[in-house]
PDB file of C-alpha atoms in Angstrom:
ATOM      1  CA  MET H   2      75.994 110.525 246.350  1.00  0.00           C
ATOM      2  CA  ARG H   3      79.017 110.518 244.084  1.00  0.00           C
ATOM      3  CA  ILE H   4      82.250 111.735 245.690  1.00  0.00           C
ATOM      4  CA  ASP H   5      84.396 114.108 243.620  1.00  0.00           C
ATOM      5  CA  ASP H   6      87.053 116.730 244.382  1.00  0.00           C
ATOM      6  CA  THR H   7      84.421 119.337 245.321  1.00  0.00           C
ATOM      7  CA  THR H   8      82.506 117.061 247.711  1.00  0.00           C
ATOM      8  CA  THR H   9      82.839 118.217 251.306  1.00  0.00           C
ATOM      9  CA  LEU H  10      83.454 115.444 253.814  1.00  0.00           C
ATOM     10  CA  ALA H  11      82.675 115.858 257.504  1.00  0.00           C
ATOM     11  CA  ARG H  12      82.706 113.492 260.442  1.00  0.00           C
ATOM     12  CA  ASN H  13      79.251 112.492 261.589  1.00  0.00           C
ATOM     13  CA  PRO H  14      79.007 114.068 265.067  1.00  0.00           C
ATOM     14  CA  THR H  15      77.234 110.942 266.354  1.00  0.00           C
ATOM     15  CA  THR H  16      80.247 108.759 265.534  1.00  0.00           C
ATOM     16  CA  ILE H  17      82.230 107.574 268.519  1.00  0.00           C
ATOM     17  CA  GLY H  18      85.918 106.852 268.029  1.00  0.00           C
ATOM     18  CA  THR H  19      88.692 105.627 270.260  1.00  0.00           C
ATOM     19  CA  SER H  20      92.391 105.261 269.611  1.00  0.00           C
ATOM     20  CA  THR H  21      93.968 101.875 270.198  1.00  0.00           C
ATOM     21  CA  GLY H  22      97.583 102.896 269.619  1.00  0.00           C
ATOM     22  CA  GLU H  23      98.328 102.912 265.867  1.00  0.00           C
ATOM     23  CA  THR H  24      94.749 102.007 265.014  1.00  0.00           C
ATOM     24  CA  MET H  25      91.363 103.454 265.852  1.00  0.00           C
ATOM     25  CA  VAL H  26      87.928 101.947 266.324  1.00  0.00           C
ATOM     26  CA  LEU H  27      84.803 103.812 265.209  1.00  0.00           C
ATOM     27  CA  LEU H  28      81.280 102.976 266.348  1.00  0.00           C
ATOM     28  CA  ASP H  29      78.537 103.721 263.821  1.00  0.00           C
ATOM     29  CA  GLU H  30      74.871 104.576 264.389  1.00  0.00           C
ATOM     30  CA  ARG H  31      73.869 100.893 264.180  1.00  0.00           C
ATOM     31  CA  GLY H  32      76.301  99.956 266.935  1.00  0.00           C
ATOM     32  CA  GLU H  33      78.765  98.295 264.548  1.00  0.00           C
ATOM     33  CA  TYR H  34      82.503  98.819 264.876  1.00  0.00           C
ATOM     34  CA  LEU H  35      85.032  99.645 262.179  1.00  0.00           C
ATOM     35  CA  GLU H  36      88.746  99.362 262.890  1.00  0.00           C
ATOM     36  CA  LEU H  37      90.975 101.801 261.030  1.00  0.00           C
ATOM     37  CA  ASN H  38      94.589 101.159 260.095  1.00  0.00           C
ATOM     38  CA  ALA H  39      97.229 103.908 260.221  1.00  0.00           C
ATOM     39  CA  VAL H  40      96.151 105.447 256.900  1.00  0.00           C
ATOM     40  CA  GLY H  41      92.488 105.284 257.930  1.00  0.00           C
ATOM     41  CA  VAL H  42      93.402 107.068 261.156  1.00  0.00           C
ATOM     42  CA  ALA H  43      95.205 109.768 259.132  1.00  0.00           C
ATOM     43  CA  VAL H  44      92.076 110.248 257.001  1.00  0.00           C
ATOM     44  CA  TRP H  45      89.815 110.361 260.062  1.00  0.00           C
ATOM     45  CA  GLU H  46      92.067 112.809 261.921  1.00  0.00           C
ATOM     46  CA  SER H  47      92.289 115.009 258.813  1.00  0.00           C
ATOM     47  CA  LEU H  48      88.502 115.282 258.862  1.00  0.00           C
ATOM     48  CA  GLU H  49      88.512 116.932 262.289  1.00  0.00           C
ATOM     49  CA  ARG H  50      87.210 119.891 260.290  1.00  0.00           C
ATOM     50  CA  PRO H  51      85.191 119.442 257.090  1.00  0.00           C
ATOM     51  CA  LEU H  52      87.343 119.214 253.958  1.00  0.00           C
ATOM     52  CA  THR H  53      86.707 118.752 250.278  1.00  0.00           C
ATOM     53  CA  LEU H  54      88.006 115.549 248.756  1.00  0.00           C
ATOM     54  CA  GLY H  55      90.482 117.626 246.750  1.00  0.00           C
ATOM     55  CA  ALA H  56      91.894 119.259 249.885  1.00  0.00           C
ATOM     56  CA  LEU H  57      92.047 115.920 251.719  1.00  0.00           C
ATOM     57  CA  VAL H  58      93.892 114.272 248.828  1.00  0.00           C
ATOM     58  CA  LEU H  59      96.418 117.120 248.650  1.00  0.00           C
ATOM     59  CA  LEU H  60      96.961 117.007 252.414  1.00  0.00           C
ATOM     60  CA  LEU H  61      97.554 113.238 252.444  1.00  0.00           C
ATOM     61  CA  ALA H  62      99.709 113.291 249.295  1.00  0.00           C
ATOM     62  CA  THR H  63     101.945 115.874 250.929  1.00  0.00           C
ATOM     63  CA  GLU H  64     102.022 113.999 254.251  1.00  0.00           C
ATOM     64  CA  TYR H  65     102.931 110.669 252.632  1.00  0.00           C
ATOM     65  CA  GLY H  66     105.121 112.058 249.842  1.00  0.00           C
ATOM     66  CA  THR H  67     103.164 110.470 247.012  1.00  0.00           C
ATOM     67  CA  ASP H  68     101.131 111.677 244.057  1.00  0.00           C
ATOM     68  CA  ALA H  69      97.547 112.856 244.400  1.00  0.00           C
ATOM     69  CA  ALA H  70      96.153 110.384 241.844  1.00  0.00           C
ATOM     70  CA  ARG H  71      97.396 107.439 243.884  1.00  0.00           C
ATOM     71  CA  VAL H  72      96.017 108.879 247.132  1.00  0.00           C
ATOM     72  CA  ARG H  73      92.645 109.551 245.500  1.00  0.00           C
ATOM     73  CA  GLY H  74      92.478 105.979 244.200  1.00  0.00           C
ATOM     74  CA  ASP H  75      93.412 104.584 247.603  1.00  0.00           C
ATOM     75  CA  VAL H  76      91.054 106.682 249.740  1.00  0.00           C
ATOM     76  CA  LEU H  77      87.927 106.805 247.561  1.00  0.00           C
ATOM     77  CA  PRO H  78      86.768 103.243 248.374  1.00  0.00           C
ATOM     78  CA  PHE H  79      87.439 103.868 252.076  1.00  0.00           C
ATOM     79  CA  LEU H  80      85.537 107.168 252.033  1.00  0.00           C
ATOM     80  CA  GLY H  81      82.699 105.435 250.211  1.00  0.00           C
ATOM     81  CA  GLU H  82      82.493 102.873 253.014  1.00  0.00           C
ATOM     82  CA  LEU H  83      82.572 105.603 255.663  1.00  0.00           C
ATOM     83  CA  ALA H  84      79.779 107.447 253.853  1.00  0.00           C
ATOM     84  CA  GLN H  85      77.710 104.274 253.413  1.00  0.00           C
ATOM     85  CA  ARG H  86      77.979 103.588 257.141  1.00  0.00           C
ATOM     86  CA  ARG H  87      77.186 107.277 257.835  1.00  0.00           C
ATOM     87  CA  LEU H  88      80.460 107.734 259.699  1.00  0.00           C
ATOM     88  CA  VAL H  89      81.121 110.723 257.450  1.00  0.00           C
ATOM     89  CA  LEU H  90      78.600 113.064 255.885  1.00  0.00           C
ATOM     90  CA  LEU H  91      78.876 114.341 252.302  1.00  0.00           C
ATOM     91  CA  THR H  92      77.769 117.734 251.008  1.00  0.00           C
TER      92      THR H  92
END
């Protein structure tokens, strides 16, 4: 599925995550781990409730004091990986 500003992103409820200080480790359905850096953690924590990509980008752009186009470009590949690994669900 293509991700655009109207795509709703939600954490997969089967995903297990644990904080390791500034990073976080997620366990996917296949039993594989993914370590998130500080920005990845911010994305993951922002998805505590389902959000559209547009809302997520605006939230992160405001939080980091940068423009939305840059945030979108930075997070889209990461969100694509999360979706591919079924750590987040897209609707």
